[in-house]
Amino acid sequence: ESSEEGSVIPLIEGSLRKGCPKPIKTWAQCGVSTKELNILKKLGFEKPTPIQVQAIPAIMSGRDLIGIAKTGSGKTLAFLLPMFRHILDQPPLEETDGPISIIMTPTRELCMQIGKDIKKFTKSLGLHAVCVYGGTGISEQIAELKRGAEIIVCTPGRMIDMLAANGGKVTNLRRVTYIVLDEADRMFDMGFEPQVMRIIDNVRPDRQTVMFSATFPRQMEALARRILHKPIEVQVGGRSV
Ligand code: ADP
Ligand code: MG
């Protein structure tokens, strides 16, 4: 049961499929704001891709989600557009608040790419994002974070360093309510599960958590079961392992 249109199939035994919102066909139908619509238009993105069609309304409904679709299918916007709405629905950040959303990625390159994609929207939406990745000095990232950011895009190892930096005074997870695990399969392959868990275990349990991946190997099911709450599962194309 799969097609390029996308299908909702249970990858994890016992996970819920009830209440999965209907796919949307146009940007306007999926709760995207006028400001966002203008940016999408400027980018030349006329309509949502198959993974976006299914994942955006599911995430917008507040549910946790596993989204599986091949590289290049548009997974980034599938978690960014609901994330922007989630953040804009929250009270604004106070002086000492940490981020509302954390996006975890396996590599510095992916982190920077997502940062670039986010920055097409943040100025117009009045939001701030900071990339936190290793292999480079931490002090500039600390300085950026101190200016306040609703969004952190990070690699898990450097994020843990950041949480400990300056006696834990740089940032904190107290306001985090939306977490993305992007390229979850690669994160798992690269052995980042302990760091990912260490971060997630310190975030309030009623958060919304979404996981995106090109593949969903069986070994990832245990991780998914631990961090996701009754996820909706969306898959475009076959389940590659
Ligand atoms: P993935 O994470 O699935 O590998 P990306 O999110 O990086 O894919 O998207 C791949 C490319 O498709 C990017 O260049 C992105 O800007 C573009 N893209 C995303 N959504 C759309 C859309 N709705 N219409 C046209 N292009 C899109
Ligand atoms: Mg991607």
XYZ file of C-alpha atoms and ligand atoms in Angstrom:
269
model
C 0.000 0.000 0.000
C 1.977 2.954 -1.227
C 2.011 5.454 -4.025
C 3.524 8.753 -4.985
C 0.379 10.386 -3.642
C 1.386 9.095 -0.249
C -0.255 6.684 2.108
C -0.770 6.499 5.801
C 0.291 3.074 6.950
C 1.238 1.806 10.374
C 4.987 1.336 10.635
C 4.817 0.685 14.330
C 2.453 -1.980 15.514
C -0.419 -0.567 17.514
C 0.148 3.045 16.564
C -2.959 5.065 15.922
C -4.244 5.984 12.512
C -7.573 7.354 13.649
C -8.039 11.071 13.447
C -5.486 11.574 10.702
C -6.578 14.747 8.929
C -7.350 14.659 5.223
C -4.502 15.579 2.882
C -4.456 19.150 1.636
C -4.046 20.022 -2.023
C -3.180 23.707 -1.875
C -1.118 25.910 0.436
C -4.182 27.978 1.305
C -5.980 24.920 2.694
C -3.255 24.010 5.137
C -3.250 26.950 7.493
C -0.343 28.776 5.876
C -0.401 32.511 6.560
C -0.455 35.242 3.925
C 3.161 36.153 4.704
C 4.214 32.540 4.201
C 2.129 32.254 1.027
C 3.978 35.235 -0.434
C 7.336 33.635 0.317
C 6.256 30.292 -1.158
C 5.080 32.122 -4.262
C 8.397 33.948 -4.553
C 10.245 30.650 -4.223
C 8.123 29.287 -7.071
C 6.596 26.553 -4.920
C 3.148 26.394 -6.468
C 1.722 23.535 -4.481
C 2.727 21.189 -1.676
C 4.645 18.009 -2.556
C 3.126 14.589 -1.704
C 4.851 14.353 1.686
C 3.838 17.935 2.488
C 0.231 17.223 1.456
C -0.028 14.548 4.143
C 2.363 15.665 6.840
C 1.434 19.350 7.143
C -2.224 18.870 8.151
C -1.282 15.964 10.428
C 1.293 18.059 12.298
C -0.952 21.137 12.286
C -3.587 19.014 14.061
C -1.149 18.724 16.944
C -0.244 15.065 16.509
C 3.189 13.481 16.628
C 4.320 12.166 13.266
C 6.708 9.876 11.463
C 7.257 11.085 7.902
C 9.060 8.836 5.441
C 9.902 10.020 1.950
C 12.953 9.916 -0.260
C 15.619 12.600 -0.412
C 14.515 15.656 -2.357
C 10.807 15.176 -1.675
C 10.374 18.351 0.381
C 10.510 17.059 3.952
C 12.013 20.285 5.338
C 8.986 22.470 4.594
C 6.741 19.672 5.842
C 8.036 20.298 9.350
C 8.878 24.011 9.044
C 5.442 25.366 8.104
C 3.652 23.688 11.051
C 6.573 24.731 13.263
C 6.157 28.413 12.392
C 2.473 28.240 13.251
C 3.192 26.380 16.471
C 5.665 29.049 17.555
C 3.477 31.984 16.553
C 0.640 30.477 18.622
C 2.817 30.637 21.778
C 3.399 33.642 24.010
C 6.483 35.566 22.832
C 9.882 34.788 24.368
C 10.864 36.508 27.598
C 14.380 37.745 28.194
C 15.797 34.513 29.661
C 13.726 32.025 27.675
C 15.314 29.296 25.598
C 13.864 28.121 22.261
C 10.321 26.909 21.587
C 11.466 24.541 18.861
C 14.523 22.342 18.415
C 15.416 20.670 15.125
C 18.033 17.932 15.421
C 20.070 16.831 12.427
C 22.990 14.407 12.069
C 25.503 16.710 10.338
C 26.735 20.254 10.300
C 25.966 20.560 6.569
C 22.327 19.566 7.052
C 22.103 21.900 10.001
C 23.312 24.808 7.870
C 21.006 23.870 4.988
C 17.942 23.844 7.248
C 19.131 27.114 8.772
C 19.174 28.613 5.274
C 15.696 27.299 4.505
C 14.366 28.739 7.781
C 15.899 32.136 7.131
C 13.734 32.565 4.033
C 10.829 32.924 6.479
C 12.091 34.208 9.824
C 12.534 37.877 8.995
C 9.059 38.246 7.587
C 7.571 36.265 10.503
C 9.541 38.127 13.160
C 11.261 34.954 14.389
C 14.892 34.108 15.112
C 16.799 30.881 14.453
C 20.300 29.868 15.517
C 22.374 26.973 14.179
C 24.298 25.048 16.827
C 26.796 22.582 15.353
C 30.273 21.332 16.143
C 33.574 21.587 14.324
C 33.695 25.323 14.872
C 34.031 27.695 17.828
C 31.131 27.778 20.268
C 31.474 31.411 21.378
C 29.817 32.972 18.351
C 26.916 30.533 18.654
C 26.618 31.450 22.343
C 26.509 35.139 21.466
C 23.774 34.532 18.884
C 21.705 32.498 21.342
C 21.971 35.167 23.994
C 20.174 37.547 21.644
C 17.177 35.210 21.836
C 15.893 32.608 19.380
C 12.608 30.738 19.092
C 14.306 28.080 16.953
C 17.521 26.104 17.393
C 18.746 23.882 14.567
C 21.427 21.622 15.981
C 23.565 18.555 15.891
C 22.950 16.628 19.118
C 26.535 16.600 20.452
C 27.080 20.336 20.198
C 23.604 20.981 21.605
C 24.538 19.076 24.747
C 27.722 21.152 25.030
C 25.627 24.280 24.579
C 23.214 23.297 27.356
C 26.203 22.907 29.690
C 28.049 26.045 28.539
C 28.560 28.904 31.031
C 27.175 26.812 33.872
C 23.969 26.139 31.919
C 23.146 29.824 31.604
C 23.269 30.188 27.817
C 20.037 28.409 26.959
C 17.542 25.954 28.393
C 14.832 23.545 27.300
C 12.031 24.795 29.543
C 9.991 26.326 26.743
C 10.573 23.629 24.153
C 7.264 22.227 22.887
C 8.107 21.241 19.279
C 10.939 18.870 18.412
C 12.021 17.667 14.979
C 14.344 14.753 14.333
C 15.423 15.173 10.725
C 17.210 12.403 8.814
C 16.454 10.170 11.751
C 17.884 7.116 9.968
C 21.278 8.765 9.531
C 21.223 10.079 13.069
C 20.644 6.506 14.223
C 23.360 5.116 11.908
C 25.863 7.649 13.185
C 25.251 6.564 16.777
C 23.612 9.754 18.036
C 20.742 8.009 19.785
C 22.152 8.539 23.325
C 22.657 12.271 22.753
C 19.219 12.624 21.167
C 17.639 10.852 24.131
C 19.542 12.969 26.618
C 18.115 16.104 25.080
C 14.577 14.796 24.640
C 14.377 13.364 28.153
C 14.743 16.916 29.441
C 11.832 18.308 27.443
C 8.287 18.369 28.814
C 6.418 15.181 27.934
C 3.425 16.977 26.397
C 5.618 18.402 23.634
C 4.894 17.713 19.958
C 7.546 15.518 18.353
C 7.983 14.775 14.663
C 10.481 12.501 12.989
C 11.456 12.614 9.313
C 13.567 10.112 7.459
C 14.282 8.720 4.012
C 14.102 5.180 5.398
C 12.645 3.577 8.479
C 14.790 0.588 9.450
C 13.246 -1.792 11.990
C 15.873 -0.867 14.574
C 14.469 2.640 14.648
C 11.085 1.479 15.891
C 12.172 1.272 19.527
C 13.510 4.809 19.422
C 10.362 6.060 17.727
C 8.183 4.325 20.293
C 10.103 5.947 23.130
C 9.935 9.504 21.909
C 6.684 9.753 19.944
C 3.199 9.755 21.427
C 0.617 7.933 19.271
C 2.236 9.130 16.047
C 0.522 9.467 12.706
C 2.670 7.742 10.134
C 2.969 9.074 6.639
C 4.909 7.371 3.913
C 5.425 8.386 0.325
C 6.757 5.587 -1.857
C 7.741 2.208 -0.438
C 9.228 1.521 2.959
C 12.902 1.235 2.129
C 15.077 -0.391 4.771
P 14.221 16.351 1.585
O 14.448 16.885 2.963
O 12.999 15.497 1.477
O 15.427 15.678 1.022
P 14.076 19.162 0.859
O 13.112 19.578 1.908
O 15.495 19.516 1.067
O 13.935 17.579 0.605
O 13.533 19.715 -0.542
C 14.160 19.400 -1.742
C 14.046 20.565 -2.712
O 12.694 20.769 -3.077
C 14.539 21.851 -2.108
O 15.297 22.563 -3.058
C 13.272 22.588 -1.768
O 13.465 23.963 -1.734
C 12.320 22.126 -2.864
N 10.888 22.145 -2.490
C 10.367 21.889 -1.276
N 9.030 21.981 -1.299
C 8.673 22.310 -2.546
C 7.411 22.542 -3.212
N 6.263 22.452 -2.559
N 7.423 22.855 -4.527
C 8.594 22.943 -5.189
N 9.822 22.726 -4.639
C 9.873 22.413 -3.341
Mg 15.873 16.684 4.386
